[in-house]
Short mmCIF file of N, CA and C in Angstrom, two decimals:
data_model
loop_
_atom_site.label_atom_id
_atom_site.label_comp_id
_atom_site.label_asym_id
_atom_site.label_seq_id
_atom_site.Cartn_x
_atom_site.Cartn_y
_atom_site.Cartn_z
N UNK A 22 3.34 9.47 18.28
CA UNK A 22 3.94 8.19 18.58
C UNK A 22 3.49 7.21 17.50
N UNK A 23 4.39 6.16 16.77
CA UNK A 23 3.88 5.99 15.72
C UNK A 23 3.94 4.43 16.59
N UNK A 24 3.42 3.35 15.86
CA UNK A 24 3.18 1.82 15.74
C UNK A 24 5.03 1.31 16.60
N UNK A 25 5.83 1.31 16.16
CA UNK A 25 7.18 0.54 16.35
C UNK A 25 7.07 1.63 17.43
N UNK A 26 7.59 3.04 17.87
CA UNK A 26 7.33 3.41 19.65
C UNK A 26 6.34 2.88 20.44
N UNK A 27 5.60 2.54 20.11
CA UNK A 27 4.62 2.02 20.89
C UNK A 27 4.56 0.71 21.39
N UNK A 28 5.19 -0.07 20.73
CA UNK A 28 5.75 -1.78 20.46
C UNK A 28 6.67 -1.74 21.36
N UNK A 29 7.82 -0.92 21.52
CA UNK A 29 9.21 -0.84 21.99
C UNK A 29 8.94 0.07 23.47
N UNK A 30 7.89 0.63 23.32
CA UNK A 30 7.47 0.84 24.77
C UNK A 30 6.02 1.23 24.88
N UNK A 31 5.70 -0.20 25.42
CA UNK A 31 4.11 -0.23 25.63
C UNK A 31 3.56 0.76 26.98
N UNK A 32 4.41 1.45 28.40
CA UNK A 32 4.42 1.82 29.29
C UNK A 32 4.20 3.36 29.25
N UNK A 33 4.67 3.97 27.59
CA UNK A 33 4.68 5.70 27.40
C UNK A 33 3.38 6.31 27.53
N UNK A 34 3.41 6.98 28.32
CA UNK A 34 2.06 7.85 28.23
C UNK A 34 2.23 9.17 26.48
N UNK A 35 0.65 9.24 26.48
CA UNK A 35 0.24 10.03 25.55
C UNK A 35 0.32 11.56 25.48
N UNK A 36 0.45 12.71 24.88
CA UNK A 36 0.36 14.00 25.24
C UNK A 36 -1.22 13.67 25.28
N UNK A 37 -1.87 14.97 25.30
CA UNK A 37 -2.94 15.66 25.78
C UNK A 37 -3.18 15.73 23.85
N UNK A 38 -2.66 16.09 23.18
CA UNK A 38 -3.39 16.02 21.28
C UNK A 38 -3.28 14.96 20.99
N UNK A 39 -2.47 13.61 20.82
CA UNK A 39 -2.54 12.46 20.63
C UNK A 39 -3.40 11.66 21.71
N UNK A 40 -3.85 12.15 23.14
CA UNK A 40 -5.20 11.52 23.44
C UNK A 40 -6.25 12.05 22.75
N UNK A 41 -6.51 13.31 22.58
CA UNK A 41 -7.76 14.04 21.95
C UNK A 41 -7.89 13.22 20.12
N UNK A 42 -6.67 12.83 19.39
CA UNK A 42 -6.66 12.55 17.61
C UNK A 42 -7.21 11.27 17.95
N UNK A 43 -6.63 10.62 19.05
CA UNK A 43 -7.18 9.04 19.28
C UNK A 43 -8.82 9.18 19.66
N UNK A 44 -9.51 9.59 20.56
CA UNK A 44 -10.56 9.86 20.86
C UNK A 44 -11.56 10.62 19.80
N UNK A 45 -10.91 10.97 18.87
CA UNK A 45 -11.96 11.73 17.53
C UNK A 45 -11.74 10.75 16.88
N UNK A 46 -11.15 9.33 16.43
CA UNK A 46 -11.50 8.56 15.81
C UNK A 46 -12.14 7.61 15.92
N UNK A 47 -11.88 7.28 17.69
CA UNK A 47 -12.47 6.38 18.12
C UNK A 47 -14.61 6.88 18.36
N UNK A 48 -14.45 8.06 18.52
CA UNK A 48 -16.12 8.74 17.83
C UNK A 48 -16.65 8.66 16.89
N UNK A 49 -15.79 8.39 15.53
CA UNK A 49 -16.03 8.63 14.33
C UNK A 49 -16.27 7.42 13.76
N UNK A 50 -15.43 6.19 14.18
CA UNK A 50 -15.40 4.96 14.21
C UNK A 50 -16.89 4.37 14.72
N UNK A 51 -17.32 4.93 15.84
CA UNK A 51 -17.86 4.36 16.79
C UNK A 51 -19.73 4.91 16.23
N UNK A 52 -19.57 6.05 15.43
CA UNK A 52 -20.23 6.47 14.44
C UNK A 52 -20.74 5.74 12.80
N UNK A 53 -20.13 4.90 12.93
CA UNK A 53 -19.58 3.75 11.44
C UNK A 53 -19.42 4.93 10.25
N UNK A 54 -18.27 6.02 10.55
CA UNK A 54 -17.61 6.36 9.48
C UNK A 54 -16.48 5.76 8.98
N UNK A 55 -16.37 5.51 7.55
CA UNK A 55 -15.69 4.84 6.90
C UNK A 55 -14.33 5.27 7.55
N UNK A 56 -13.44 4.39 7.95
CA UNK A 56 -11.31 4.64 8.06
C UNK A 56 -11.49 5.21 7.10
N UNK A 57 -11.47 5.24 5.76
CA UNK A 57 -10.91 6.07 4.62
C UNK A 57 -11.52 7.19 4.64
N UNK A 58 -12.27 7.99 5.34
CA UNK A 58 -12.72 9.30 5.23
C UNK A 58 -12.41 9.76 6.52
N UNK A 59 -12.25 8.73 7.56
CA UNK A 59 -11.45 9.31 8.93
C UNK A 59 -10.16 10.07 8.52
N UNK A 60 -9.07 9.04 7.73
CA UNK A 60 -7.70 9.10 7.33
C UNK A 60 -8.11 10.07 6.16
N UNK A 61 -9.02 9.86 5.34
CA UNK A 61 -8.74 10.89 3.89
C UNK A 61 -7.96 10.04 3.05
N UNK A 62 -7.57 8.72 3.11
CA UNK A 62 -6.84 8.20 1.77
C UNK A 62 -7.43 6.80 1.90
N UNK A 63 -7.65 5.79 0.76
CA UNK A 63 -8.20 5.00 0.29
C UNK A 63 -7.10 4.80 -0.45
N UNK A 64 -6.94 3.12 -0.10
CA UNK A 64 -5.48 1.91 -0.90
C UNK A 64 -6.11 1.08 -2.00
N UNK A 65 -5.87 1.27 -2.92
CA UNK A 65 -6.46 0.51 -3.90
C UNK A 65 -5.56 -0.58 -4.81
N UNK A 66 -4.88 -1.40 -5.42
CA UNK A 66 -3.76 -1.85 -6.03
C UNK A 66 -2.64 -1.08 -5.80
N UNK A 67 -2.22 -1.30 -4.68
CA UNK A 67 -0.67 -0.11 -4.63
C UNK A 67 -0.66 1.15 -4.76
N UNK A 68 -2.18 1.56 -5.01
CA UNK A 68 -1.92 3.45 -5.33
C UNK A 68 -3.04 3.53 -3.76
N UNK A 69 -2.38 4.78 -3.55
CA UNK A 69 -3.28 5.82 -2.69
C UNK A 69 -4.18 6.92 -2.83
N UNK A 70 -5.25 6.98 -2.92
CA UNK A 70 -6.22 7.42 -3.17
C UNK A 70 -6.72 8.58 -2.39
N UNK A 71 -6.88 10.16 -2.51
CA UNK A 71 -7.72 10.97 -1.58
C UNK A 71 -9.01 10.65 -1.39
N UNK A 72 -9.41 10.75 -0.27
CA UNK A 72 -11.33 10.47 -0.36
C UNK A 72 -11.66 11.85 0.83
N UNK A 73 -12.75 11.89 0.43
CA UNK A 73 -13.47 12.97 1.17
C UNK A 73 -15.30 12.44 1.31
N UNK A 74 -15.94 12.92 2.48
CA UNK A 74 -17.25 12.24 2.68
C UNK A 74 -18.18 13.20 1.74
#
């Protein structure tokens, strides 16, 4: 479910892997690992960047 489904219906429940992808970030987060090594890409001037920890 991306950002605009979710907007257009705030009421949808989640599968069972999109609760589990949400919940491994929110660990990882909650860990103070960097978003860009959660995601694997880093935005720099308009380019996208791979990162790895």
């Amino acid at each position: 479910m991306d950002r605009v489904e979710m907007a257009l219906n705030p009421e949808a429940l989640i599968d069972d892997a999109q609760k589990r992808a949400f919940e491994s970030v929110l660990k990882d987060l909650s860990h103070s690992k960097p978003i860009q090594y959660i995601y694997g890409v880093a935005h720099f001037y308009h380019s996208d960047f791979k990162v790895e920890p």
